[in-house]
GROMACS .gro file of C-alpha atoms in nm:
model
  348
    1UNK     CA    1   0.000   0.000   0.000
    2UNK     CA    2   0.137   0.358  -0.081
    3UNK     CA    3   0.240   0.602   0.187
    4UNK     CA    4   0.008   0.872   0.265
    5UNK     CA    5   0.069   1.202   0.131
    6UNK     CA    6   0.174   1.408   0.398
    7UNK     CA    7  -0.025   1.766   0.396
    8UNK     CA    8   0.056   2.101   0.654
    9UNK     CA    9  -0.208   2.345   0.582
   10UNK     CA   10  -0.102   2.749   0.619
   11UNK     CA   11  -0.410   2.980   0.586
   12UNK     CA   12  -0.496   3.233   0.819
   13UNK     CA   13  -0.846   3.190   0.827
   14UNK     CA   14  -0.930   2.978   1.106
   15UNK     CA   15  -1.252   2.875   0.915
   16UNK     CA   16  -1.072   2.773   0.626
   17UNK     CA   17  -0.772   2.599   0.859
   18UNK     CA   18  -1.072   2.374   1.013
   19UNK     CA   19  -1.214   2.290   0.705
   20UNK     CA   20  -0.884   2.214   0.543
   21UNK     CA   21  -0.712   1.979   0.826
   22UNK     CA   22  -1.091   1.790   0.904
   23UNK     CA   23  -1.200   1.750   0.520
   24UNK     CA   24  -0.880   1.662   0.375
   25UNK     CA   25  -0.829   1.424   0.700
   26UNK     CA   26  -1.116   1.210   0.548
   27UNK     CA   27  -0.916   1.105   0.261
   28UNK     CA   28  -0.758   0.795   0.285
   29UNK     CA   29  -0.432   0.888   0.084
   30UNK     CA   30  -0.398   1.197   0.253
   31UNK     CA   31  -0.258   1.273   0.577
   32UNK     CA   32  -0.294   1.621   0.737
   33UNK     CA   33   0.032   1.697   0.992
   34UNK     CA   34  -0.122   2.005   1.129
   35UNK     CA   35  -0.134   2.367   1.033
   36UNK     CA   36   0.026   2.677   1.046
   37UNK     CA   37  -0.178   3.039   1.065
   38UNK     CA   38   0.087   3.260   0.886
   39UNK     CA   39   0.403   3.207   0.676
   40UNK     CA   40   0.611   3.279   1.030
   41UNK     CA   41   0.468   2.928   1.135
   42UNK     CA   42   0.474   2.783   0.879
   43UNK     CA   43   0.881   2.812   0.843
   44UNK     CA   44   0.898   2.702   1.165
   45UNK     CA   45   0.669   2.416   1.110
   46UNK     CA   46   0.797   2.272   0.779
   47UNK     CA   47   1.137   2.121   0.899
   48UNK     CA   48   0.981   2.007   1.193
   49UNK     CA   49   0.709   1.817   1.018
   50UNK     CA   50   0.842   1.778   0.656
   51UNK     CA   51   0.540   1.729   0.479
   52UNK     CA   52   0.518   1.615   0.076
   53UNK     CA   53   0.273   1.914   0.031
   54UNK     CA   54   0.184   2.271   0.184
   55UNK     CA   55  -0.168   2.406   0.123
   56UNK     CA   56  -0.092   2.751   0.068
   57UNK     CA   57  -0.326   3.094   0.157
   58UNK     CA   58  -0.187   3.390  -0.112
   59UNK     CA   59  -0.316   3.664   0.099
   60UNK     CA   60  -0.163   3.655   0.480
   61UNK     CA   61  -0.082   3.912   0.687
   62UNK     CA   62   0.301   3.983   0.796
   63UNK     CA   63   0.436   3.779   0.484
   64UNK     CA   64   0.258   3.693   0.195
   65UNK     CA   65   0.252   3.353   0.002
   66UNK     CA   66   0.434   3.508  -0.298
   67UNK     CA   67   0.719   3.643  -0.042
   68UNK     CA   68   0.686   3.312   0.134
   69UNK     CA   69   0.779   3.108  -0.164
   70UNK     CA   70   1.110   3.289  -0.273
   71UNK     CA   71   1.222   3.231   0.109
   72UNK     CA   72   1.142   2.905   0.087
   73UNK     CA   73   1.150   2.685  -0.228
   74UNK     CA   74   1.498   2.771  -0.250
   75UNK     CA   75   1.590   2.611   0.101
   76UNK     CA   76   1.333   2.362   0.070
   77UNK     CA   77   1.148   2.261  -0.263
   78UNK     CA   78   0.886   2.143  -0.185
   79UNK     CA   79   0.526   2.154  -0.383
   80UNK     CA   80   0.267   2.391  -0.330
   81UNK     CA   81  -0.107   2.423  -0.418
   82UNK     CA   82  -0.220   2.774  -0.344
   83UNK     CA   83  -0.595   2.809  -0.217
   84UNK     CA   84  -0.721   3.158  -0.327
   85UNK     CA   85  -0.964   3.397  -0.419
   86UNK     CA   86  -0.979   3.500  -0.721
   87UNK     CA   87  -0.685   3.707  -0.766
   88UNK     CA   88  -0.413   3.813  -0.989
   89UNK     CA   89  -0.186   3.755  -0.716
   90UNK     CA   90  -0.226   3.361  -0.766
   91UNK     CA   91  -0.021   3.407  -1.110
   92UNK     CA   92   0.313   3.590  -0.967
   93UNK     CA   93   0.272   3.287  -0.685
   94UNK     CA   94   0.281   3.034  -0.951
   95UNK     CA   95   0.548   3.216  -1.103
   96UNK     CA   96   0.721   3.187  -0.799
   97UNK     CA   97   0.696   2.816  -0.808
   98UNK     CA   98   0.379   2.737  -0.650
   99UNK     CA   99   0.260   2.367  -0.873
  100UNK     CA  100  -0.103   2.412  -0.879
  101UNK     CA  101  -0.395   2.621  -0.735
  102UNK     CA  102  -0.757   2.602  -0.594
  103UNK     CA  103  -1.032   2.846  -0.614
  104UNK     CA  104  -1.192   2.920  -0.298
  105UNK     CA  105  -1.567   2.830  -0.286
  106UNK     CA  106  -1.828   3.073  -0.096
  107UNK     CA  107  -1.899   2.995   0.229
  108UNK     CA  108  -2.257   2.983   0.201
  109UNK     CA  109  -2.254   2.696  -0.026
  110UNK     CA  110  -2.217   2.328   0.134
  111UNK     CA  111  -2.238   2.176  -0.201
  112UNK     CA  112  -1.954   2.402  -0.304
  113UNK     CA  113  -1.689   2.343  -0.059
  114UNK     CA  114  -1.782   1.965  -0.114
  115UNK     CA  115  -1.679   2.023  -0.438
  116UNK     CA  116  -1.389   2.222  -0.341
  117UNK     CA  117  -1.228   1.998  -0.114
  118UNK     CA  118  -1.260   1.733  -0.376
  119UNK     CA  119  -1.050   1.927  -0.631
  120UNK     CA  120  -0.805   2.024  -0.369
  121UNK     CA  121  -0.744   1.666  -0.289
  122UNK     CA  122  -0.694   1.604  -0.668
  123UNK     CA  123  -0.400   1.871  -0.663
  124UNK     CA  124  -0.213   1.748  -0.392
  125UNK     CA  125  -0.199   1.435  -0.542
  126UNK     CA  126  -0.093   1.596  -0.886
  127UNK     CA  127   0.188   1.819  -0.687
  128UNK     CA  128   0.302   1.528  -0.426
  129UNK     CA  129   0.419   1.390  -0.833
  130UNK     CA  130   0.560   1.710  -0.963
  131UNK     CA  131   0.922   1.838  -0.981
  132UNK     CA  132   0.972   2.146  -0.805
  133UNK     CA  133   1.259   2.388  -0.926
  134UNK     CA  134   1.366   2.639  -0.699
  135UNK     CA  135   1.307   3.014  -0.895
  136UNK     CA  136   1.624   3.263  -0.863
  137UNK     CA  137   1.531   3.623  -0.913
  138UNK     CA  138   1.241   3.809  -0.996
  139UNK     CA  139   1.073   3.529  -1.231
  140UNK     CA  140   1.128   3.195  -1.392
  141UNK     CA  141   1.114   3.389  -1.738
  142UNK     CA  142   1.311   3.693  -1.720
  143UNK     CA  143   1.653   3.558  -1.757
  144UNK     CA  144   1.544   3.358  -2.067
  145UNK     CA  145   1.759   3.468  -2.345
  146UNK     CA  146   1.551   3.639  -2.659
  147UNK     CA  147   1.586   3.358  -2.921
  148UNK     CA  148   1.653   3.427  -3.295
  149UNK     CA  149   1.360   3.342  -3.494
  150UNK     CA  150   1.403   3.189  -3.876
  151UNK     CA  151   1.153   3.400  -4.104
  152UNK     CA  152   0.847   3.313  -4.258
  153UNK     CA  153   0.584   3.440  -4.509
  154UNK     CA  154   0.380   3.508  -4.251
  155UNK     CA  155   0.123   3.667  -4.561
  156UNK     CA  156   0.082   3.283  -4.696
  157UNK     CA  157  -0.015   3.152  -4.364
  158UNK     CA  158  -0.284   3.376  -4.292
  159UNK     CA  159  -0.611   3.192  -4.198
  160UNK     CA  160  -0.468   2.896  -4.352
  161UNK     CA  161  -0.240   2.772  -4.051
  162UNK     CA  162  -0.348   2.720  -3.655
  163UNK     CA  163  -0.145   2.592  -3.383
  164UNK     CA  164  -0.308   2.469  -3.095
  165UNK     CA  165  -0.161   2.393  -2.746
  166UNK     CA  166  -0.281   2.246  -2.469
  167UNK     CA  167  -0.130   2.220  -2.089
  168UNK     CA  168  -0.238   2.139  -1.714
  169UNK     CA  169  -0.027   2.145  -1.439
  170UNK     CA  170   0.310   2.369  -1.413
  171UNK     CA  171   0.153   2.519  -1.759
  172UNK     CA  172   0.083   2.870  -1.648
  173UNK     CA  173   0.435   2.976  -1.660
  174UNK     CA  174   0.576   2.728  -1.923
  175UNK     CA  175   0.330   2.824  -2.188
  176UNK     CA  176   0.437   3.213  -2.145
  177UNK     CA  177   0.825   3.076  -2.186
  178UNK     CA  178   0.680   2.949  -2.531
  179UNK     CA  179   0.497   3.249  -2.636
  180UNK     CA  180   0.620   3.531  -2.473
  181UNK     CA  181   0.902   3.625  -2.789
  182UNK     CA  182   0.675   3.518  -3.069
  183UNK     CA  183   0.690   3.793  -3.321
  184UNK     CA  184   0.356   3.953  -3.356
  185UNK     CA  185   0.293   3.748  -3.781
  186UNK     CA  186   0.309   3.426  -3.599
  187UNK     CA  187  -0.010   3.243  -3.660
  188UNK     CA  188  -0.305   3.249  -3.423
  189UNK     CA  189  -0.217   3.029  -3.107
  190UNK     CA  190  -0.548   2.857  -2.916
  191UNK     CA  191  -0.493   2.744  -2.575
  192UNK     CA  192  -0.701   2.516  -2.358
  193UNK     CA  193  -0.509   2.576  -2.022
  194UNK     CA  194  -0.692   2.376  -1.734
  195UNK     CA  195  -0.829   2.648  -1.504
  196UNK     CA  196  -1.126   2.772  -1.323
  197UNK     CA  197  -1.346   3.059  -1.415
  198UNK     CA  198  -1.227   3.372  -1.341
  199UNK     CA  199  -0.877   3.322  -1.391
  200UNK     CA  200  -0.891   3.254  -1.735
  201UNK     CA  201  -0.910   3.662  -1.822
  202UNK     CA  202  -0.687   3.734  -1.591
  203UNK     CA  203  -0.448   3.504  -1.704
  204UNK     CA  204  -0.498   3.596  -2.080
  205UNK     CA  205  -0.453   3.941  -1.946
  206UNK     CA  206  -0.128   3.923  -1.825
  207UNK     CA  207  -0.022   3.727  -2.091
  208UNK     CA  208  -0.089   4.019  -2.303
  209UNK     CA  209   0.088   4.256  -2.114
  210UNK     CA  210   0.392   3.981  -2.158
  211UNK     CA  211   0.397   3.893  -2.517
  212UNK     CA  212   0.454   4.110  -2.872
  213UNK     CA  213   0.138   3.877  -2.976
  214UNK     CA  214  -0.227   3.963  -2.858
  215UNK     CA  215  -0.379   3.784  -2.637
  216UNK     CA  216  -0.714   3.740  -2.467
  217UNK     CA  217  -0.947   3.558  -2.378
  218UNK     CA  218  -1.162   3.350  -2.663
  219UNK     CA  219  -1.526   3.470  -2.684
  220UNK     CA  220  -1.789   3.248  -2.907
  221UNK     CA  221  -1.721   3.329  -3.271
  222UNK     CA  222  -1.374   3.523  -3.278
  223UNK     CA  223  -1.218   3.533  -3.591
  224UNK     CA  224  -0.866   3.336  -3.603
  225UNK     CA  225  -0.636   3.563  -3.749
  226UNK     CA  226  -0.200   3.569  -3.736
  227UNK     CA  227  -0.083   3.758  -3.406
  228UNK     CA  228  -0.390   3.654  -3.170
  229UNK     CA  229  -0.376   3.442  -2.908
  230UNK     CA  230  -0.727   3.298  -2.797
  231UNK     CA  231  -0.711   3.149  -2.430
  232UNK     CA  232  -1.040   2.924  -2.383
  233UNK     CA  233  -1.259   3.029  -2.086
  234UNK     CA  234  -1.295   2.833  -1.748
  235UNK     CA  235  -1.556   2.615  -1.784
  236UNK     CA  236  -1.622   2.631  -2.113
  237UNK     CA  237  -1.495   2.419  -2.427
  238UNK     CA  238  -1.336   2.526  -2.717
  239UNK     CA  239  -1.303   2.377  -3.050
  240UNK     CA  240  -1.198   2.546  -3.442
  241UNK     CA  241  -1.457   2.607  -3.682
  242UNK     CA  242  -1.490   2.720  -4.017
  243UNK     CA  243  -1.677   2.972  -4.151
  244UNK     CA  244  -1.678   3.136  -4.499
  245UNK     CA  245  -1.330   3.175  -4.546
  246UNK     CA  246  -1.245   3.218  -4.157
  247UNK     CA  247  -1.165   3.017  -3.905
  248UNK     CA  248  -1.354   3.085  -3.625
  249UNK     CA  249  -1.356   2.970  -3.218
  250UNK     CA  250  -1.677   2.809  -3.091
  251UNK     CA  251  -1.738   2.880  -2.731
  252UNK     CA  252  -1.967   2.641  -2.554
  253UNK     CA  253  -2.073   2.428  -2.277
  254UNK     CA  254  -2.075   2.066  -2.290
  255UNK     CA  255  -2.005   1.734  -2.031
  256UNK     CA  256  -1.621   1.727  -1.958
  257UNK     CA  257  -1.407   1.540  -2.200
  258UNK     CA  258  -1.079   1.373  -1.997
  259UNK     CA  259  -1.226   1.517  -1.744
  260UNK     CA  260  -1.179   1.853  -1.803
  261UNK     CA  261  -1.354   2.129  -1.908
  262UNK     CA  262  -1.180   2.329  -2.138
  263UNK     CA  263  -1.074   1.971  -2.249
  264UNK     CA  264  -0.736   1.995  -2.450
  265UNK     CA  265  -0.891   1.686  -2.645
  266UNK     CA  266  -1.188   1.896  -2.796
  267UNK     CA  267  -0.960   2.177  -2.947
  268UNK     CA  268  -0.740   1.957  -3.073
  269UNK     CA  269  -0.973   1.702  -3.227
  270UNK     CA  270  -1.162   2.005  -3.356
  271UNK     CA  271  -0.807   2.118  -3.519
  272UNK     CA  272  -0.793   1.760  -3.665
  273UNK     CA  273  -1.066   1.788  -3.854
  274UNK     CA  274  -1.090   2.156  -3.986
  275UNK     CA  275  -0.760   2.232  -3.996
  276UNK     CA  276  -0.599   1.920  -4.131
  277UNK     CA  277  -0.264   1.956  -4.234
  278UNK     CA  278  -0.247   2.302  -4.149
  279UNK     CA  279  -0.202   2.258  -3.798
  280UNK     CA  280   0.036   2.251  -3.514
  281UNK     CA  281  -0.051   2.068  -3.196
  282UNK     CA  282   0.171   2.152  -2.869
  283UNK     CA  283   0.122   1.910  -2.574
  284UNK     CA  284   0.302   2.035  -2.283
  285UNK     CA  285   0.327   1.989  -1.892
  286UNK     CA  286   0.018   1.805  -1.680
  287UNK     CA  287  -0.130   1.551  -1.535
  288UNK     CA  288  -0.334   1.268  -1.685
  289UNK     CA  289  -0.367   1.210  -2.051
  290UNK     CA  290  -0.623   1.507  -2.187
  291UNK     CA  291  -0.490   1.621  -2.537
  292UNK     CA  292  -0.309   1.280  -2.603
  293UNK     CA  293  -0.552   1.150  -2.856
  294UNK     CA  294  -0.638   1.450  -3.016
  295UNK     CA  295  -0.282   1.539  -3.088
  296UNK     CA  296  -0.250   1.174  -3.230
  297UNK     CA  297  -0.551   1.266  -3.465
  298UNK     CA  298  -0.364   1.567  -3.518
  299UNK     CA  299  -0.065   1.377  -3.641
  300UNK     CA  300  -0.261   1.134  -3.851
  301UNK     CA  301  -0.451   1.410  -4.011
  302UNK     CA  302  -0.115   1.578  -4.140
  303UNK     CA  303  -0.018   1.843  -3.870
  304UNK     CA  304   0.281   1.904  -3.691
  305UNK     CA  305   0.289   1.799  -3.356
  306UNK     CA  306   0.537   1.884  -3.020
  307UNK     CA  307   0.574   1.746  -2.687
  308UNK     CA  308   0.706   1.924  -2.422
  309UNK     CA  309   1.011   1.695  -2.269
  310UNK     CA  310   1.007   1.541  -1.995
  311UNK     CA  311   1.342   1.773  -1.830
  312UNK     CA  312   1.182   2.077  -1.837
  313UNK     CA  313   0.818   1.925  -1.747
  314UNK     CA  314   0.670   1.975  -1.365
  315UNK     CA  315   0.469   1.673  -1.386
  316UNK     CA  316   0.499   1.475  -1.739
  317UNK     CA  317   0.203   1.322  -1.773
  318UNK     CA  318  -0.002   1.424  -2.097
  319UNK     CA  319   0.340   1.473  -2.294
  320UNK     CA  320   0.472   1.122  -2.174
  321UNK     CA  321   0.112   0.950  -2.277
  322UNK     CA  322   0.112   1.155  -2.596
  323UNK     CA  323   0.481   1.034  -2.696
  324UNK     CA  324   0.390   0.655  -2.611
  325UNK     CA  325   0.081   0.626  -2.814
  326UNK     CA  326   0.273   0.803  -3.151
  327UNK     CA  327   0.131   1.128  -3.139
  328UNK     CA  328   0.450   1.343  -3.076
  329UNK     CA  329   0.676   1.419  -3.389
  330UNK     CA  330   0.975   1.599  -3.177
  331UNK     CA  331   1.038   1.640  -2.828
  332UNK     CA  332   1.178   1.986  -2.707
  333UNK     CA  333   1.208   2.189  -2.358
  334UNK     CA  334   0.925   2.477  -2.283
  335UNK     CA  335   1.236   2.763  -2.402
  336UNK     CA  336   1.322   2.600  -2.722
  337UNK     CA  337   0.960   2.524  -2.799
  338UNK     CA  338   0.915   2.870  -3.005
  339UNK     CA  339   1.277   2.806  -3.209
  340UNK     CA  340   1.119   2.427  -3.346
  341UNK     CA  341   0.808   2.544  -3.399
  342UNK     CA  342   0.931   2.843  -3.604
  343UNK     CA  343   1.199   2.647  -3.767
  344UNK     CA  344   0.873   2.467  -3.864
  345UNK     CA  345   0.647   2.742  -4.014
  346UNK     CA  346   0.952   2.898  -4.195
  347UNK     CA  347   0.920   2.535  -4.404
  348UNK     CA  348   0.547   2.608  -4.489
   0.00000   0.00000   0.00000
């Protein structure tokens, strides 16, 4: 029988702390060693206790999580799944190497926190699995050197060429590492990035503060055009379309597919069969196997299709399932990601 996964919970909400350490208790692969109200605690706590996860509050008095991270990952790397509001804040924790992250439900909802403490459970299994790399500086992406992209007629490619990528766990920060330098002709990008509602805009907006492409978050019926990057919304699929002479995004909400919703599967079985050939399919870090057989369809039908390797993956999971079934063409780290895939449209 596996060892439990060892859990210390920091949150300085004493609601939250009771809910937390009873709840997750009542797992049977989970094993709560206590809590800790504030990060001051917490530090003390950790190399007392050594748990495999920390349950992490972004917003705590004295220091907060984002402050707490850089003091600690780099003594001690050890995963983290924030708990949060909604808040921007989540996305410079993650950057600071937090694995995953859990909306907070309303209080005044039983059937909510039920659901809640379900998907927390979920992530600290994902991040007792993933590889934690202590971050140096301000962010994992700002000493990334700007990489030298091969030219392409980015006039031919218009509306005629999509790339699609899809990512879970430890994506956040490694799809920005592959987008961030893009030159503004690269053809349209869609994402299906597993994440709540909410966060979605707020991730697509800092994105766009990030990259030289624009990016936002996909609305039913945008036009796919070069330079856009569509993000799909939390809780909603999204899958390529035709119309006329477009490409076009359709919105909409259906029964989860790999269980997820945005499903990576959807868009890219939907890029399979509109865009055929025309394609590029980008399976990078996460749990589980959503996106593996639609990137294989993607392959069959003609595209060309990346993993994301299994070095510079925090959990390899859909890359690794996509690779042993045939779907993956070429392996490559999150940084040189953009250099194949432009290497690639410069071909076209």
């Amino acid at each position: 029988m596996n060892e439990k996964i060892k859990v210390l919970v920091v949150d300085d909400s004493l609601f939250f702390r009771g809910v937390l350490t009873k709840k997750l208790a009542e797992f049977d692969h989970i094993e709560v060693l206590g809590y800790a109200r504030d990060a001051f605690e917490a530090k003390e706590k950790i190399p007392q206790l050594k748990p495999d996860v920390v349950t992490l509050d972004v917003e705590m008095p004295k220091i907060n999580g984002i402050e707490f991270l850089k003091q600690l990952l780099p003594e001690r790397p050890i995963p983290v799944v924030l708990v949060s509001a909604l808040n921007i804040s989540v996305f410079d924790a993650l950057a600071a190497g937090a694995v995953e992250f859990v909306k907070k439900p309303e209080l005044s909802k039983s059937d909510t926190i039920s659901a809640f403490i379900e998907e927390l459970a979920a992530k600290i299994t994902i991040a007792s699995r993933a590889k934690v790399t202590p971050i140096t500086g301000t962010s994992k992406i700002s000493a990334t050197a700007k990489p030298s992209f091969a030219p392409i007629n980015s006039s031919r490619l218009v509306n005629t060429t999509v790339i699609a990528l899809g990512a879970s766990t430890g994506g956040t920060e490694a799809t920005i590492s592959v987008i961030k330098d893009l030159p503004e002709d690269t053809p349209s990008i869609l994402i299906v990035q597993h994440m709540p509602p909410g966060f979605t805009k707020m991730y697509a907006e800092r994105l766009n503060r990030i990259c030289k492409m624009e990016v936002r978050e996909a609305v039913d019926g945008d036009i796919v055009k070069n330079g856009l990057v569509l993000i799909a919304p939390g809780d909603f699929h999204m899958k390529l379309a035709k119309l006329g002479s477009n490409y076009v995004v359709k919105c909409f909400q259906a029964d989860k597919v790999s269980g997820h919703r945005p499903s990576v599967d959807v868009l890219f079985n939907s890029v399979a069969e509109v865009a055929k050939k025309n394609a590029v399919g980008i399976i990078m870090t996460g749990m589980g196997r959503d996106g593996a057989q639609g990137l294989l369809n993607m392959r069959q039908q003609g595209a060309y299709t990346i993993g994301q390797n299994k070095e510079s993956c925090v959990v390899y999971g859909m890359p690794m399932v996509a690779k042993n079934i045939g779907a993956v063409m070429i392996e490559a780290s999150n940084e040189n990601i953009p250099l194949v895939l432009r290497r690639h449209l410069a071909t076209l």
